[in-house]
Amino acid sequence: MSVVSNGSSIGARFITGSTMRHVVVMTATSAVGLMAMFLVDLADLWFLTLLNQIEITAAIGFAGTIVFSNLSVGLGLAIAAGALVAQAMGRGEENQARETASAALCLSLITGLIVAIAIAVFARPMLSLLGASGEALELARYYLVVIAPGFLLLAGAITVSFVLRAIGDPRRAMYVTLVTAITNAVLDPIFIFWMDLGIAGAALATVFANLASFAVGLHALHRHHQFVVRPRVSSIRANLRPIMRIALPAIATQLATPFAIAYMTRITATFGNDAVAAVAAINRLVPVAFGVIFSLSGAVGPIIGQNYGAGKIDRVSQTLKDAMVFSTLYTVVVSVVLLSVAGYM
């Protein structure tokens, strides 16, 4: 295990000890921040409903599908970064892990910038494809243009969060998502109501929340772990192929969900803005219930990566088994609870 000069120890923490314990701890720390974000996202929608304008709620439903697609691209790149960094740590190649992390962060920021520009420029035709029209379309387009700079910051925040997990620091990775939720929760009512910015206020609150989370994550990597090195073109070029080899399939997998939601939104739009607004609310309730499962998928990556890099294939298999057991038990329990309270909701 390597020790940096400021006293922070990092290394292949997941190649020893109980794999189930690693799965539970990594999932729990991820779930805390992620579910906080989901709850704030739900509160964000609730704040906007207080404006008593159904077109605004529908606009969030339309725009949310496109925002989700951007998130999926960022997640795919972050998954690749986390996997490669974890493997390098498992092999004991800490310098290579640093190079990979820095290159992946640069690629994430560049990709985030390209996606942000594309969404801002082509917002109207994309929303039209989803079935948006009239005032709901204009409000959704306005929301996407305002929130677009946040896509770049979100891509960076997700990547540093995954890298922190890959080097065995789930606590600070949790802080990244918690800061997003807290900042958004504080700024939402200020921008939406006090400054009377409406839907633009919700978008601005998200941009500042993404900025805060990226700053916290970058500070943790650079100051505490000294894990960010000056990016070099040669390093980015050398890491481009291995990163994309993992990122492209991951992005395709992640995009399956927003594409399905886009199809559902297109069909729902034929029933009017009320129906789109209702679906928008449902799409924010479900992640709150199953946020732990969403967290699990990202939590096992660093554990598997470090053990794979260390050549401990038996622990890789055991981690997958433990994750399946954990996922099954949690899903059964939550499903029973939801069925039990369905009549009271």
Coordinates of N, CA and C in Angstrom, one line a residue, residues 55-176:
E55 N -47.5 23.3 -17.7 CA -46.5 23.3 -18.7 C -45.1 23.3 -18.2
I56 N -44.8 23.8 -17.0 CA -43.5 23.8 -16.4 C -43.2 22.4 -16.0
T57 N -44.1 21.7 -15.4 CA -43.9 20.3 -14.9 C -43.7 19.4 -16.1
A58 N -44.5 19.6 -17.2 CA -44.3 18.8 -18.4 C -43.0 19.1 -19.0
A59 N -42.6 20.4 -19.0 CA -41.3 20.7 -19.6 C -40.1 20.0 -18.9
I60 N -40.2 19.9 -17.6 CA -39.2 19.1 -16.8 C -39.2 17.7 -17.2
G61 N -40.4 17.1 -17.5 CA -40.5 15.7 -18.0 C -39.8 15.5 -19.3
F62 N -40.0 16.5 -20.3 CA -39.4 16.4 -21.6 C -37.9 16.6 -21.4
A63 N -37.5 17.6 -20.8 CA -36.0 18.0 -20.6 C -35.3 16.9 -19.8
G64 N -36.0 16.3 -18.8 CA -35.3 15.3 -18.0 C -34.8 14.1 -18.8
T65 N -35.5 13.7 -19.8 CA -35.1 12.6 -20.7 C -33.8 12.9 -21.3
I66 N -33.6 14.1 -21.8 CA -32.3 14.5 -22.4 C -31.2 14.7 -21.4
V67 N -31.5 15.2 -20.2 CA -30.6 15.3 -19.2 C -30.1 13.9 -18.8
F68 N -31.0 13.0 -18.7 CA -30.7 11.6 -18.3 C -29.7 11.0 -19.3
S69 N -29.9 11.3 -20.6 CA -29.0 10.8 -21.7 C -27.6 11.3 -21.5
N70 N -27.5 12.6 -21.1 CA -26.2 13.2 -20.8 C -25.5 12.5 -19.6
L71 N -26.3 12.3 -18.6 CA -25.8 11.6 -17.4 C -25.3 10.2 -17.8
S72 N -25.9 9.5 -18.7 CA -25.5 8.2 -19.1 C -24.2 8.2 -19.8
V73 N -23.9 9.2 -20.6 CA -22.6 9.3 -21.3 C -21.5 9.5 -20.2
G74 N -21.8 10.4 -19.3 CA -20.8 10.7 -18.2 C -20.6 9.4 -17.4
L75 N -21.6 8.7 -17.1 CA -21.4 7.5 -16.3 C -20.6 6.4 -17.0
G76 N -20.8 6.3 -18.3 CA -20.0 5.4 -19.1 C -18.5 5.6 -19.1
L77 N -18.2 6.9 -19.2 CA -16.8 7.3 -19.1 C -16.2 7.1 -17.7
A78 N -17.0 7.4 -16.7 CA -16.6 7.3 -15.3 C -16.4 5.8 -15.0
I79 N -17.3 4.9 -15.5 CA -17.1 3.5 -15.2 C -15.8 3.0 -15.8
A80 N -15.4 3.5 -17.0 CA -14.1 3.1 -17.6 C -13.0 3.6 -16.8
A81 N -13.1 4.9 -16.3 CA -12.0 5.4 -15.5 C -11.8 4.6 -14.2
G82 N -12.9 4.3 -13.5 CA -12.9 3.6 -12.3 C -12.3 2.2 -12.5
A83 N -12.7 1.5 -13.5 CA -12.2 0.2 -13.8 C -10.7 0.1 -14.0
L84 N -10.3 1.0 -14.9 CA -8.8 1.0 -15.2 C -8.0 1.5 -14.0
V85 N -8.4 2.5 -13.3 CA -7.7 2.9 -12.1 C -7.6 1.8 -11.1
A86 N -8.7 1.1 -10.8 CA -8.8 0.0 -9.9 C -7.9 -1.1 -10.3
Q87 N -7.8 -1.4 -11.6 CA -6.9 -2.5 -12.0 C -5.5 -2.1 -11.8
A88 N -5.1 -0.9 -12.1 CA -3.8 -0.4 -11.9 C -3.4 -0.5 -10.5
M89 N -4.3 -0.1 -9.6 CA -4.0 -0.1 -8.1 C -3.9 -1.6 -7.7
G90 N -4.7 -2.5 -8.3 CA -4.5 -3.9 -7.9 C -3.2 -4.5 -8.3
R91 N -2.6 -4.0 -9.4 CA -1.3 -4.4 -9.9 C -0.2 -3.7 -9.1
G92 N -0.5 -2.7 -8.3 CA 0.5 -2.0 -7.6 C 1.1 -0.9 -8.4
E93 N 0.5 -0.5 -9.5 CA 1.0 0.5 -10.4 C 0.3 1.9 -10.1
E94 N 0.7 2.5 -9.0 CA 0.0 3.7 -8.6 C 0.3 4.9 -9.6
N95 N 1.5 5.0 -10.1 CA 1.8 6.1 -11.1 C 0.9 5.9 -12.3
Q96 N 0.7 4.7 -12.8 CA -0.1 4.5 -14.0 C -1.6 4.8 -13.6
A97 N -2.0 4.5 -12.4 CA -3.3 4.8 -12.0 C -3.6 6.3 -12.0
R98 N -2.5 7.1 -11.6 CA -2.6 8.6 -11.6 C -2.8 9.1 -13.0
E99 N -1.9 8.5 -13.9 CA -1.9 8.9 -15.3 C -3.3 8.7 -15.9
T100 N -3.8 7.5 -15.7 CA -5.1 7.1 -16.2 C -6.2 8.0 -15.7
A101 N -6.2 8.2 -14.4 CA -7.2 9.1 -13.8 C -7.2 10.5 -14.4
S102 N -6.1 11.1 -14.6 CA -6.0 12.4 -15.1 C -6.4 12.4 -16.6
A103 N -6.0 11.4 -17.4 CA -6.4 11.3 -18.8 C -7.9 11.2 -18.9
A104 N -8.5 10.3 -18.0 CA -9.9 10.0 -18.1 C -10.7 11.3 -17.7
L105 N -10.2 12.1 -16.7 CA -10.9 13.3 -16.3 C -10.9 14.3 -17.5
C106 N -9.8 14.4 -18.2 CA -9.7 15.3 -19.3 C -10.7 14.9 -20.4
L107 N -10.7 13.6 -20.7 CA -11.7 13.1 -21.7 C -13.1 13.3 -21.3
S108 N -13.4 13.2 -20.0 CA -14.8 13.4 -19.5 C -15.2 14.8 -19.7
L109 N -14.3 15.7 -19.4 CA -14.6 17.2 -19.5 C -14.7 17.6 -20.9
I110 N -13.9 17.1 -21.8 CA -14.0 17.4 -23.2 C -15.3 16.8 -23.8
T111 N -15.6 15.6 -23.4 CA -16.9 15.0 -23.9 C -18.1 15.7 -23.3
G112 N -18.0 16.1 -22.0 CA -19.1 16.9 -21.4 C -19.3 18.2 -22.1
L113 N -18.2 18.9 -22.6 CA -18.4 20.1 -23.3 C -19.0 19.9 -24.6
I114 N -18.6 18.9 -25.3 CA -19.2 18.6 -26.7 C -20.7 18.3 -26.5
V115 N -21.1 17.5 -25.5 CA -22.5 17.1 -25.3 C -23.3 18.3 -24.9
A116 N -22.7 19.2 -24.1 CA -23.4 20.4 -23.7 C -23.7 21.3 -24.8
I117 N -22.7 21.5 -25.7 CA -22.9 22.4 -26.9 C -24.0 21.7 -27.8
A118 N -23.9 20.4 -28.0 CA -24.8 19.7 -28.9 C -26.3 19.9 -28.4
I119 N -26.4 19.7 -27.1 CA -27.8 19.7 -26.5 C -28.3 21.2 -26.6
A120 N -27.5 22.1 -26.3 CA -27.9 23.5 -26.3 C -28.3 23.9 -27.8
V121 N -27.6 23.5 -28.8 CA -27.8 23.8 -30.2 C -29.1 23.1 -30.7
F122 N -29.2 21.8 -30.4 CA -30.2 21.0 -31.0 C -31.3 20.7 -30.0
A123 N -31.5 21.5 -29.0 CA -32.6 21.2 -28.0 C -33.9 21.2 -28.6
R124 N -34.2 22.1 -29.5 CA -35.6 22.2 -30.1 C -36.0 21.0 -30.9
P125 N -35.1 20.6 -31.9 CA -35.5 19.4 -32.6 C -35.6 18.1 -31.8
M126 N -34.7 18.0 -30.8 CA -34.7 16.8 -29.9 C -36.0 16.8 -29.1
L127 N -36.4 17.9 -28.6 CA -37.7 18.0 -27.8 C -38.9 17.7 -28.7
S128 N -38.8 18.2 -29.9 CA -39.9 17.9 -30.9 C -40.1 16.4 -31.1
L129 N -38.9 15.7 -31.2 CA -39.0 14.3 -31.4 C -39.6 13.6 -30.2
L130 N -39.5 14.2 -29.0 CA -40.1 13.6 -27.8 C -41.6 13.9 -27.8
G131 N -42.1 14.7 -28.7 CA -43.5 15.1 -28.6 C -43.8 16.4 -28.0
A132 N -42.8 17.1 -27.6 CA -43.1 18.4 -26.9 C -43.6 19.4 -28.0
S133 N -44.4 20.3 -27.5 CA -45.0 21.4 -28.4 C -45.4 22.6 -27.6
G134 N -45.6 23.7 -28.3 CA -46.2 24.8 -27.6 C -45.3 25.4 -26.5
E135 N -45.9 25.8 -25.4 CA -45.2 26.5 -24.3 C -44.3 25.5 -23.6
A136 N -44.7 24.2 -23.5 CA -43.9 23.2 -22.8 C -42.6 23.0 -23.5
L137 N -42.6 23.0 -24.9 CA -41.4 22.9 -25.6 C -40.5 24.1 -25.4
E138 N -41.0 25.3 -25.4 CA -40.2 26.5 -25.2 C -39.6 26.5 -23.8
L139 N -40.4 26.1 -22.8 CA -39.8 26.1 -21.4 C -38.8 25.0 -21.3
A140 N -39.0 23.8 -21.9 CA -38.0 22.8 -21.8 C -36.7 23.2 -22.5
R141 N -36.8 23.8 -23.7 CA -35.6 24.3 -24.4 C -34.9 25.3 -23.6
Y142 N -35.6 26.2 -22.9 CA -35.0 27.3 -22.1 C -34.2 26.6 -20.9
Y143 N -34.9 25.6 -20.3 CA -34.2 24.9 -19.2 C -32.9 24.2 -19.7
L144 N -33.0 23.6 -20.8 CA -31.8 22.8 -21.3 C -30.6 23.8 -21.6
V145 N -31.0 25.0 -22.2 CA -29.9 25.9 -22.5 C -29.3 26.5 -21.3
V146 N -30.1 26.7 -20.2 CA -29.5 27.3 -19.0 C -28.7 26.2 -18.3
I147 N -29.1 25.0 -18.3 CA -28.5 23.9 -17.5 C -27.3 23.3 -18.3
A148 N -27.1 23.6 -19.6 CA -26.1 23.0 -20.4 C -24.7 23.1 -19.8
P149 N -24.2 24.3 -19.3 CA -22.9 24.3 -18.7 C -22.7 23.3 -17.5
G150 N -23.8 23.0 -16.9 CA -23.7 22.0 -15.8 C -23.3 20.6 -16.3
F151 N -23.5 20.3 -17.6 CA -23.2 19.0 -18.1 C -21.7 18.7 -18.0
L152 N -20.9 19.7 -18.4 CA -19.5 19.6 -18.3 C -19.0 19.4 -16.9
L153 N -19.6 20.1 -15.9 CA -19.2 20.0 -14.5 C -19.7 18.6 -14.0
L154 N -20.9 18.2 -14.4 CA -21.4 16.9 -14.0 C -20.5 15.7 -14.4
A155 N -20.0 15.8 -15.7 CA -19.1 14.8 -16.2 C -17.9 14.7 -15.3
G156 N -17.3 15.8 -15.0 CA -16.1 15.9 -14.1 C -16.4 15.3 -12.7
A157 N -17.5 15.7 -12.2 CA -17.9 15.3 -10.8 C -18.0 13.8 -10.7
I158 N -18.7 13.2 -11.7 CA -18.9 11.7 -11.8 C -17.6 11.0 -11.9
T159 N -16.7 11.5 -12.7 CA -15.5 10.8 -12.9 C -14.6 10.8 -11.7
V160 N -14.5 12.0 -11.0 CA -13.7 12.0 -9.8 C -14.3 11.2 -8.7
S161 N -15.6 11.1 -8.7 CA -16.3 10.2 -7.7 C -15.9 8.8 -7.9
F162 N -15.9 8.3 -9.2 CA -15.6 6.9 -9.5 C -14.1 6.6 -9.2
V163 N -13.3 7.6 -9.5 CA -11.8 7.4 -9.2 C -11.6 7.3 -7.7
L164 N -12.3 8.1 -6.9 CA -12.1 8.0 -5.5 C -12.5 6.7 -5.0
R165 N -13.6 6.1 -5.5 CA -14.0 4.7 -5.1 C -13.0 3.7 -5.6
A166 N -12.4 3.9 -6.8 CA -11.4 3.0 -7.3 C -10.2 2.9 -6.5
I167 N -9.8 4.0 -5.8 CA -8.6 4.0 -5.0 C -8.9 3.7 -3.5
G168 N -10.2 3.3 -3.2 CA -10.6 2.9 -1.9 C -11.0 4.0 -0.9
D169 N -11.6 5.1 -1.5 CA -12.0 6.2 -0.6 C -13.5 6.5 -0.8
P170 N -14.4 5.5 -0.4 CA -15.8 5.7 -0.7 C -16.4 6.9 0.1
R171 N -15.8 7.2 1.3 CA -16.3 8.3 2.1 C -16.3 9.6 1.4
R172 N -15.2 9.9 0.8 CA -15.1 11.2 0.1 C -15.8 11.2 -1.3
A173 N -16.0 10.0 -1.8 CA -16.8 9.9 -3.0 C -18.3 10.2 -2.7
M174 N -18.7 9.7 -1.5 CA -20.0 10.0 -1.0 C -20.2 11.5 -0.8
Y175 N -19.2 12.2 -0.3 CA -19.2 13.7 -0.1 C -19.6 14.4 -1.4
V176 N -19.0 13.9 -2.6 CA -19.2 14.5 -3.9 C -20.7 14.6 -4.2

